[in-house]
């Protein structure tokens, strides 16, 4: 079973830096890996990718040893199982608004005794078709350890219930969703949203869990700095936004020639 590069980075006291994609492109995933990123975020909720397409992107991430994190379309066991069986090292579950939502996600993503995930040991690429473990019980234990389950916090209710959500055994990390959170709150002043996001990060770290911040744009290093001071250790930005930013700068320079 492959090691999770995100966890390796964190265990070494480093941050884990990723790039996000919501379009089907294994070639872009390979490029992201060749550029030195630790992990890639594959958006299966807002993108239009099929399960086989996502699996090929997961496979592409592995060529450079990157971890792949997939956001599933909904908090449904079959969707989560498909992506884990495809080899994803992390799952982002959207709309985790209550402790019941959190427990449902854990049941789908983790093997017993933490959850109720069904086994494909010996037949799936996620466990290298049974290679590497002489005792299947060791595989189940290692899979639970190496698979990061992120609760996406993107609503007023999620913030209000966050103490209970982050305390659920098997929820490894929080993931911030500021856009939907703002909609849920009635589009208040940005300072209100910022305060809620900071509260989630601080409470995550206090609970001994992992905080992921993936929404700032490529030029918003000041935001990442603030979140890092609060204890966030997983960061990402949009790969397409990086391309847009670089393209705009190059064109502006070239047109002056």
PDB file of C-alpha atoms in Angstrom:
ATOM      1  CA  UNK A   1       0.000   0.000   0.000  1.00  0.00           C
ATOM      2  CA  UNK A   2       1.355   3.413  -0.942  1.00  0.00           C
ATOM      3  CA  UNK A   3       2.421   5.938   1.665  1.00  0.00           C
ATOM      4  CA  UNK A   4       0.449   9.160   1.908  1.00  0.00           C
ATOM      5  CA  UNK A   5       2.815  11.995   1.023  1.00  0.00           C
ATOM      6  CA  UNK A   6       0.648  14.510   2.851  1.00  0.00           C
ATOM      7  CA  UNK A   7       1.119  12.628   6.099  1.00  0.00           C
ATOM      8  CA  UNK A   8       4.824  12.204   5.404  1.00  0.00           C
ATOM      9  CA  UNK A   9       5.177  15.980   5.037  1.00  0.00           C
ATOM     10  CA  UNK A  10       3.257  16.637   8.236  1.00  0.00           C
ATOM     11  CA  UNK A  11       5.196  13.979  10.165  1.00  0.00           C
ATOM     12  CA  UNK A  12       8.399  15.746   9.096  1.00  0.00           C
ATOM     13  CA  UNK A  13       7.110  19.052  10.447  1.00  0.00           C
ATOM     14  CA  UNK A  14       6.509  20.476   6.968  1.00  0.00           C
ATOM     15  CA  UNK A  15       3.406  21.833   5.284  1.00  0.00           C
ATOM     16  CA  UNK A  16       1.770  19.828   2.484  1.00  0.00           C
ATOM     17  CA  UNK A  17       1.343  21.892  -0.678  1.00  0.00           C
ATOM     18  CA  UNK A  18      -1.162  20.943  -3.366  1.00  0.00           C
ATOM     19  CA  UNK A  19      -2.903  22.101  -6.533  1.00  0.00           C
ATOM     20  CA  UNK A  20      -6.597  21.753  -7.339  1.00  0.00           C
ATOM     21  CA  UNK A  21      -8.226  20.561 -10.560  1.00  0.00           C
ATOM     22  CA  UNK A  22     -11.884  20.287 -11.545  1.00  0.00           C
ATOM     23  CA  UNK A  23     -11.333  19.165 -15.134  1.00  0.00           C
ATOM     24  CA  UNK A  24     -10.426  15.743 -16.463  1.00  0.00           C
ATOM     25  CA  UNK A  25      -6.726  15.782 -17.313  1.00  0.00           C
ATOM     26  CA  UNK A  26      -4.260  13.108 -16.194  1.00  0.00           C
ATOM     27  CA  UNK A  27      -1.612  15.022 -18.134  1.00  0.00           C
ATOM     28  CA  UNK A  28      -2.123  18.114 -15.958  1.00  0.00           C
ATOM     29  CA  UNK A  29      -1.909  15.921 -12.878  1.00  0.00           C
ATOM     30  CA  UNK A  30       1.431  14.596 -14.109  1.00  0.00           C
ATOM     31  CA  UNK A  31       2.593  18.169 -14.741  1.00  0.00           C
ATOM     32  CA  UNK A  32       1.582  19.180 -11.218  1.00  0.00           C
ATOM     33  CA  UNK A  33       3.603  16.276  -9.870  1.00  0.00           C
ATOM     34  CA  UNK A  34       6.636  17.153 -11.969  1.00  0.00           C
ATOM     35  CA  UNK A  35       6.508  20.707 -10.584  1.00  0.00           C
ATOM     36  CA  UNK A  36       7.053  19.403  -7.081  1.00  0.00           C
ATOM     37  CA  UNK A  37       3.603  19.546  -5.494  1.00  0.00           C
ATOM     38  CA  UNK A  38       2.945  17.099  -2.661  1.00  0.00           C
ATOM     39  CA  UNK A  39      -0.668  16.367  -3.535  1.00  0.00           C
ATOM     40  CA  UNK A  40      -3.447  17.071  -5.988  1.00  0.00           C
ATOM     41  CA  UNK A  41      -7.069  17.879  -5.238  1.00  0.00           C
ATOM     42  CA  UNK A  42      -9.508  16.304  -7.711  1.00  0.00           C
ATOM     43  CA  UNK A  43     -12.951  17.885  -7.534  1.00  0.00           C
ATOM     44  CA  UNK A  44     -15.613  15.275  -8.187  1.00  0.00           C
ATOM     45  CA  UNK A  45     -18.410  17.449  -6.816  1.00  0.00           C
ATOM     46  CA  UNK A  46     -18.338  20.508  -9.047  1.00  0.00           C
ATOM     47  CA  UNK A  47     -16.469  18.935 -11.948  1.00  0.00           C
ATOM     48  CA  UNK A  48     -18.060  16.686 -14.555  1.00  0.00           C
ATOM     49  CA  UNK A  49     -15.642  13.781 -14.239  1.00  0.00           C
ATOM     50  CA  UNK A  50     -16.726  10.153 -14.198  1.00  0.00           C
ATOM     51  CA  UNK A  51     -15.353   7.523 -11.824  1.00  0.00           C
ATOM     52  CA  UNK A  52     -12.973   6.035 -14.455  1.00  0.00           C
ATOM     53  CA  UNK A  53     -11.682   9.511 -15.331  1.00  0.00           C
ATOM     54  CA  UNK A  54     -10.979  10.285 -11.677  1.00  0.00           C
ATOM     55  CA  UNK A  55      -9.266   6.913 -11.282  1.00  0.00           C
ATOM     56  CA  UNK A  56      -6.921   7.765 -14.165  1.00  0.00           C
ATOM     57  CA  UNK A  57      -6.097  11.083 -12.493  1.00  0.00           C
ATOM     58  CA  UNK A  58      -5.368   9.256  -9.238  1.00  0.00           C
ATOM     59  CA  UNK A  59      -3.100   6.899 -11.181  1.00  0.00           C
ATOM     60  CA  UNK A  60      -1.334   9.879 -12.774  1.00  0.00           C
ATOM     61  CA  UNK A  61      -0.678  11.387  -9.339  1.00  0.00           C
ATOM     62  CA  UNK A  62       1.080   8.229  -8.268  1.00  0.00           C
ATOM     63  CA  UNK A  63       3.678   8.522 -11.031  1.00  0.00           C
ATOM     64  CA  UNK A  64       5.405  11.296  -9.047  1.00  0.00           C
ATOM     65  CA  UNK A  65       4.495   9.975  -5.624  1.00  0.00           C
ATOM     66  CA  UNK A  66       1.844  12.605  -5.032  1.00  0.00           C
ATOM     67  CA  UNK A  67      -1.121  11.946  -2.791  1.00  0.00           C
ATOM     68  CA  UNK A  68      -4.529  12.337  -4.422  1.00  0.00           C
ATOM     69  CA  UNK A  69      -7.457  13.871  -2.544  1.00  0.00           C
ATOM     70  CA  UNK A  70     -10.911  13.510  -4.096  1.00  0.00           C
ATOM     71  CA  UNK A  71     -13.994  15.500  -3.221  1.00  0.00           C
ATOM     72  CA  UNK A  72     -16.997  13.263  -3.713  1.00  0.00           C
ATOM     73  CA  UNK A  73     -20.323  14.602  -4.954  1.00  0.00           C
ATOM     74  CA  UNK A  74     -22.216  13.759  -1.769  1.00  0.00           C
ATOM     75  CA  UNK A  75     -21.904  12.088   1.609  1.00  0.00           C
ATOM     76  CA  UNK A  76     -22.925   8.713   0.234  1.00  0.00           C
ATOM     77  CA  UNK A  77     -21.122   5.449   1.098  1.00  0.00           C
ATOM     78  CA  UNK A  78     -20.979   4.132  -2.470  1.00  0.00           C
ATOM     79  CA  UNK A  79     -19.433   7.342  -3.808  1.00  0.00           C
ATOM     80  CA  UNK A  80     -16.812   7.370  -1.069  1.00  0.00           C
ATOM     81  CA  UNK A  81     -16.052   3.665  -1.504  1.00  0.00           C
ATOM     82  CA  UNK A  82     -15.563   4.008  -5.275  1.00  0.00           C
ATOM     83  CA  UNK A  83     -12.935   6.736  -4.834  1.00  0.00           C
ATOM     84  CA  UNK A  84     -11.094   4.897  -2.079  1.00  0.00           C
ATOM     85  CA  UNK A  85     -11.057   1.708  -4.125  1.00  0.00           C
ATOM     86  CA  UNK A  86      -9.675   3.781  -7.014  1.00  0.00           C
ATOM     87  CA  UNK A  87      -6.691   4.632  -4.827  1.00  0.00           C
ATOM     88  CA  UNK A  88      -7.470   8.089  -3.428  1.00  0.00           C
ATOM     89  CA  UNK A  89      -5.423   8.815  -0.317  1.00  0.00           C
ATOM     90  CA  UNK A  90      -7.849  11.429   0.945  1.00  0.00           C
ATOM     91  CA  UNK A  91     -11.591  12.030   0.724  1.00  0.00           C
ATOM     92  CA  UNK A  92     -13.315  15.389   1.113  1.00  0.00           C
ATOM     93  CA  UNK A  93     -16.943  14.914   2.137  1.00  0.00           C
ATOM     94  CA  UNK A  94     -19.132  17.943   1.352  1.00  0.00           C
ATOM     95  CA  UNK A  95     -21.823  19.419   3.585  1.00  0.00           C
ATOM     96  CA  UNK A  96     -20.791  17.879   6.884  1.00  0.00           C
ATOM     97  CA  UNK A  97     -23.213  19.964   8.920  1.00  0.00           C
ATOM     98  CA  UNK A  98     -23.915  17.723  11.915  1.00  0.00           C
ATOM     99  CA  UNK A  99     -22.280  15.062  14.040  1.00  0.00           C
ATOM    100  CA  UNK A 100     -24.515  12.526  12.297  1.00  0.00           C
ATOM    101  CA  UNK A 101     -23.078  13.609   8.927  1.00  0.00           C
ATOM    102  CA  UNK A 102     -19.575  13.162  10.319  1.00  0.00           C
ATOM    103  CA  UNK A 103     -20.303   9.680  11.635  1.00  0.00           C
ATOM    104  CA  UNK A 104     -21.860   8.681   8.321  1.00  0.00           C
ATOM    105  CA  UNK A 105     -18.694   9.758   6.488  1.00  0.00           C
ATOM    106  CA  UNK A 106     -16.484   7.812   8.895  1.00  0.00           C
ATOM    107  CA  UNK A 107     -18.597   4.682   8.479  1.00  0.00           C
ATOM    108  CA  UNK A 108     -18.070   4.881   4.711  1.00  0.00           C
ATOM    109  CA  UNK A 109     -14.366   5.768   4.680  1.00  0.00           C
ATOM    110  CA  UNK A 110     -12.847   3.747   7.508  1.00  0.00           C
ATOM    111  CA  UNK A 111     -12.600   0.024   8.113  1.00  0.00           C
ATOM    112  CA  UNK A 112     -13.804  -1.439  11.431  1.00  0.00           C
ATOM    113  CA  UNK A 113     -13.484  -0.719  14.260  1.00  0.00           C
ATOM    114  CA  UNK A 114     -13.615   2.961  13.240  1.00  0.00           C
ATOM    115  CA  UNK A 115     -16.191   2.557  10.479  1.00  0.00           C
ATOM    116  CA  UNK A 116     -18.030   0.112   8.271  1.00  0.00           C
ATOM    117  CA  UNK A 117     -16.116   0.283   4.977  1.00  0.00           C
ATOM    118  CA  UNK A 118     -16.383  -2.857   2.890  1.00  0.00           C
ATOM    119  CA  UNK A 119     -13.228  -4.721   1.899  1.00  0.00           C
ATOM    120  CA  UNK A 120     -11.833  -5.264  -1.584  1.00  0.00           C
ATOM    121  CA  UNK A 121      -8.519  -6.594  -0.256  1.00  0.00           C
ATOM    122  CA  UNK A 122      -6.626  -8.559  -2.877  1.00  0.00           C
ATOM    123  CA  UNK A 123      -8.701  -7.273  -5.790  1.00  0.00           C
ATOM    124  CA  UNK A 124      -8.199  -3.493  -5.751  1.00  0.00           C
ATOM    125  CA  UNK A 125      -5.518  -1.096  -6.885  1.00  0.00           C
ATOM    126  CA  UNK A 126      -5.872   0.790  -3.591  1.00  0.00           C
ATOM    127  CA  UNK A 127      -4.205  -2.168  -1.842  1.00  0.00           C
ATOM    128  CA  UNK A 128      -1.978  -3.106  -4.795  1.00  0.00           C
ATOM    129  CA  UNK A 129      -4.088  -6.208  -5.275  1.00  0.00           C
ATOM    130  CA  UNK A 130      -3.077  -7.681  -1.956  1.00  0.00           C
ATOM    131  CA  UNK A 131       0.693  -7.212  -2.263  1.00  0.00           C
ATOM    132  CA  UNK A 132       2.774  -6.152   0.708  1.00  0.00           C
ATOM    133  CA  UNK A 133       0.753  -7.476   3.645  1.00  0.00           C
ATOM    134  CA  UNK A 134       0.944 -11.017   4.993  1.00  0.00           C
ATOM    135  CA  UNK A 135      -1.914 -10.322   7.403  1.00  0.00           C
ATOM    136  CA  UNK A 136      -5.011  -8.567   6.074  1.00  0.00           C
ATOM    137  CA  UNK A 137      -5.581  -7.059   9.514  1.00  0.00           C
ATOM    138  CA  UNK A 138      -2.397  -5.041   9.078  1.00  0.00           C
ATOM    139  CA  UNK A 139      -3.779  -3.662   5.825  1.00  0.00           C
ATOM    140  CA  UNK A 140      -7.023  -2.521   7.456  1.00  0.00           C
ATOM    141  CA  UNK A 141      -5.091  -0.769  10.221  1.00  0.00           C
ATOM    142  CA  UNK A 142      -2.688   0.919   7.804  1.00  0.00           C
ATOM    143  CA  UNK A 143      -5.473   1.947   5.433  1.00  0.00           C
ATOM    144  CA  UNK A 144      -7.305   3.699   8.260  1.00  0.00           C
ATOM    145  CA  UNK A 145      -4.083   5.472   9.202  1.00  0.00           C
ATOM    146  CA  UNK A 146      -3.045   6.491   5.702  1.00  0.00           C
ATOM    147  CA  UNK A 147      -6.472   7.591   4.457  1.00  0.00           C
ATOM    148  CA  UNK A 148      -7.267  11.195   5.402  1.00  0.00           C
ATOM    149  CA  UNK A 149     -10.960  11.929   5.861  1.00  0.00           C
ATOM    150  CA  UNK A 150     -11.743  15.631   5.525  1.00  0.00           C
ATOM    151  CA  UNK A 151     -15.007  17.152   6.745  1.00  0.00           C
ATOM    152  CA  UNK A 152     -15.927  20.066   4.482  1.00  0.00           C
ATOM    153  CA  UNK A 153     -17.242  22.876   6.680  1.00  0.00           C
ATOM    154  CA  UNK A 154     -19.322  25.121   4.469  1.00  0.00           C
ATOM    155  CA  UNK A 155     -22.435  26.256   6.324  1.00  0.00           C
ATOM    156  CA  UNK A 156     -23.630  28.156   9.362  1.00  0.00           C
ATOM    157  CA  UNK A 157     -24.877  24.893  10.865  1.00  0.00           C
ATOM    158  CA  UNK A 158     -21.477  23.256  10.399  1.00  0.00           C
ATOM    159  CA  UNK A 159     -19.757  26.092  12.251  1.00  0.00           C
ATOM    160  CA  UNK A 160     -22.321  25.950  15.054  1.00  0.00           C
ATOM    161  CA  UNK A 161     -21.917  22.171  15.368  1.00  0.00           C
ATOM    162  CA  UNK A 162     -18.197  22.093  14.751  1.00  0.00           C
ATOM    163  CA  UNK A 163     -17.101  21.133  18.265  1.00  0.00           C
ATOM    164  CA  UNK A 164     -19.076  17.888  17.957  1.00  0.00           C
ATOM    165  CA  UNK A 165     -18.059  17.286  14.334  1.00  0.00           C
ATOM    166  CA  UNK A 166     -14.313  17.549  14.859  1.00  0.00           C
ATOM    167  CA  UNK A 167     -14.492  15.350  17.964  1.00  0.00           C
ATOM    168  CA  UNK A 168     -15.749  12.355  15.947  1.00  0.00           C
ATOM    169  CA  UNK A 169     -13.146   9.606  15.886  1.00  0.00           C
ATOM    170  CA  UNK A 170     -12.188   8.992  12.258  1.00  0.00           C
ATOM    171  CA  UNK A 171     -12.631  12.585  11.102  1.00  0.00           C
ATOM    172  CA  UNK A 172      -8.979  13.375  10.498  1.00  0.00           C
ATOM    173  CA  UNK A 173      -9.190  16.925   9.222  1.00  0.00           C
ATOM    174  CA  UNK A 174     -11.326  19.941   8.432  1.00  0.00           C
ATOM    175  CA  UNK A 175     -11.598  21.594   5.027  1.00  0.00           C
ATOM    176  CA  UNK A 176     -12.835  25.160   4.634  1.00  0.00           C
ATOM    177  CA  UNK A 177     -15.638  26.075   2.227  1.00  0.00           C
ATOM    178  CA  UNK A 178     -15.941  29.874   2.448  1.00  0.00           C
ATOM    179  CA  UNK A 179     -18.115  30.492  -0.610  1.00  0.00           C
ATOM    180  CA  UNK A 180     -20.965  28.206   0.424  1.00  0.00           C
ATOM    181  CA  UNK A 181     -20.507  29.288   4.010  1.00  0.00           C
ATOM    182  CA  UNK A 182     -21.104  32.884   2.971  1.00  0.00           C
ATOM    183  CA  UNK A 183     -24.231  31.892   1.066  1.00  0.00           C
ATOM    184  CA  UNK A 184     -25.486  29.936   4.066  1.00  0.00           C
ATOM    185  CA  UNK A 185     -24.961  32.947   6.307  1.00  0.00           C
ATOM    186  CA  UNK A 186     -26.783  35.333   3.961  1.00  0.00           C
ATOM    187  CA  UNK A 187     -23.679  36.941   2.446  1.00  0.00           C
ATOM    188  CA  UNK A 188     -22.500  38.949   5.473  1.00  0.00           C
ATOM    189  CA  UNK A 189     -19.445  41.183   5.609  1.00  0.00           C
ATOM    190  CA  UNK A 190     -16.220  39.367   4.775  1.00  0.00           C
ATOM    191  CA  UNK A 191     -14.993  39.877   8.327  1.00  0.00           C
ATOM    192  CA  UNK A 192     -17.826  37.635   9.582  1.00  0.00           C
ATOM    193  CA  UNK A 193     -16.797  34.844   7.207  1.00  0.00           C
ATOM    194  CA  UNK A 194     -13.130  35.282   8.091  1.00  0.00           C
ATOM    195  CA  UNK A 195     -13.933  34.971  11.787  1.00  0.00           C
ATOM    196  CA  UNK A 196     -15.856  31.732  11.177  1.00  0.00           C
ATOM    197  CA  UNK A 197     -13.016  30.283   9.091  1.00  0.00           C
ATOM    198  CA  UNK A 198     -10.442  31.166  11.723  1.00  0.00           C
ATOM    199  CA  UNK A 199     -12.645  29.606  14.391  1.00  0.00           C
ATOM    200  CA  UNK A 200     -12.774  26.327  12.456  1.00  0.00           C
ATOM    201  CA  UNK A 201      -9.004  26.253  11.974  1.00  0.00           C
ATOM    202  CA  UNK A 202      -8.287  27.065  15.620  1.00  0.00           C
ATOM    203  CA  UNK A 203     -10.728  24.466  16.937  1.00  0.00           C
ATOM    204  CA  UNK A 204      -9.372  21.855  14.537  1.00  0.00           C
ATOM    205  CA  UNK A 205      -5.825  22.349  15.754  1.00  0.00           C
ATOM    206  CA  UNK A 206      -6.954  22.416  19.405  1.00  0.00           C
ATOM    207  CA  UNK A 207      -8.637  19.043  18.855  1.00  0.00           C
ATOM    208  CA  UNK A 208      -5.368  17.591  17.562  1.00  0.00           C
ATOM    209  CA  UNK A 209      -6.704  17.252  14.023  1.00  0.00           C
ATOM    210  CA  UNK A 210      -5.410  18.528  10.660  1.00  0.00           C
ATOM    211  CA  UNK A 211      -6.558  21.822   9.135  1.00  0.00           C
ATOM    212  CA  UNK A 212      -6.643  22.208   5.333  1.00  0.00           C
ATOM    213  CA  UNK A 213      -6.910  25.615   3.641  1.00  0.00           C
ATOM    214  CA  UNK A 214      -7.404  25.433  -0.111  1.00  0.00           C
ATOM    215  CA  UNK A 215      -9.477  28.461  -1.138  1.00  0.00           C
ATOM    216  CA  UNK A 216      -7.018  31.408  -1.357  1.00  0.00           C
ATOM    217  CA  UNK A 217      -5.863  32.395  -4.834  1.00  0.00           C
ATOM    218  CA  UNK A 218      -2.236  32.114  -5.954  1.00  0.00           C
ATOM    219  CA  UNK A 219      -1.446  35.684  -4.907  1.00  0.00           C
ATOM    220  CA  UNK A 220      -3.086  35.463  -1.461  1.00  0.00           C
ATOM    221  CA  UNK A 221       0.006  34.367   0.449  1.00  0.00           C
ATOM    222  CA  UNK A 222      -0.939  36.771   3.248  1.00  0.00           C
ATOM    223  CA  UNK A 223      -4.094  34.719   3.884  1.00  0.00           C
ATOM    224  CA  UNK A 224      -2.094  31.504   3.990  1.00  0.00           C
ATOM    225  CA  UNK A 225       0.336  33.149   6.394  1.00  0.00           C
ATOM    226  CA  UNK A 226      -2.517  33.993   8.764  1.00  0.00           C
ATOM    227  CA  UNK A 227      -3.922  30.479   8.610  1.00  0.00           C
ATOM    228  CA  UNK A 228      -0.465  28.977   9.088  1.00  0.00           C
ATOM    229  CA  UNK A 229      -0.041  30.994  12.277  1.00  0.00           C
ATOM    230  CA  UNK A 230      -3.290  29.457  13.506  1.00  0.00           C
ATOM    231  CA  UNK A 231      -1.866  25.994  12.880  1.00  0.00           C
ATOM    232  CA  UNK A 232      -3.133  25.014   9.410  1.00  0.00           C
ATOM    233  CA  UNK A 233      -0.673  22.682   7.682  1.00  0.00           C
ATOM    234  CA  UNK A 234      -2.297  21.664   4.364  1.00  0.00           C
ATOM    235  CA  UNK A 235      -2.527  24.267   1.614  1.00  0.00           C
ATOM    236  CA  UNK A 236      -3.591  24.338  -2.022  1.00  0.00           C
ATOM    237  CA  UNK A 237      -4.649  26.695  -4.755  1.00  0.00           C
ATOM    238  CA  UNK A 238      -6.268  26.263  -8.152  1.00  0.00           C
ATOM    239  CA  UNK A 239      -3.949  24.957 -10.864  1.00  0.00           C
ATOM    240  CA  UNK A 240      -5.976  26.831 -13.475  1.00  0.00           C
ATOM    241  CA  UNK A 241      -5.750  30.034 -11.430  1.00  0.00           C
ATOM    242  CA  UNK A 242      -1.978  29.626 -11.406  1.00  0.00           C
ATOM    243  CA  UNK A 243      -2.073  29.310 -15.200  1.00  0.00           C
ATOM    244  CA  UNK A 244      -4.350  32.337 -15.536  1.00  0.00           C
ATOM    245  CA  UNK A 245      -2.132  34.463 -13.330  1.00  0.00           C
ATOM    246  CA  UNK A 246       1.055  33.523 -15.150  1.00  0.00           C
ATOM    247  CA  UNK A 247      -0.598  33.940 -18.556  1.00  0.00           C
ATOM    248  CA  UNK A 248      -1.818  37.431 -17.677  1.00  0.00           C
ATOM    249  CA  UNK A 249       1.620  38.531 -16.480  1.00  0.00           C
ATOM    250  CA  UNK A 250       3.363  37.102 -19.550  1.00  0.00           C
ATOM    251  CA  UNK A 251       0.908  38.683 -21.989  1.00  0.00           C
ATOM    252  CA  UNK A 252       1.159  42.056 -20.285  1.00  0.00           C
ATOM    253  CA  UNK A 253       4.947  41.932 -20.555  1.00  0.00           C
ATOM    254  CA  UNK A 254       4.961  40.639 -24.127  1.00  0.00           C
ATOM    255  CA  UNK A 255       2.532  43.297 -25.373  1.00  0.00           C
ATOM    256  CA  UNK A 256       4.898  46.008 -24.173  1.00  0.00           C
ATOM    257  CA  UNK A 257       7.659  44.791 -26.498  1.00  0.00           C
TER     258      UNK A 257
END
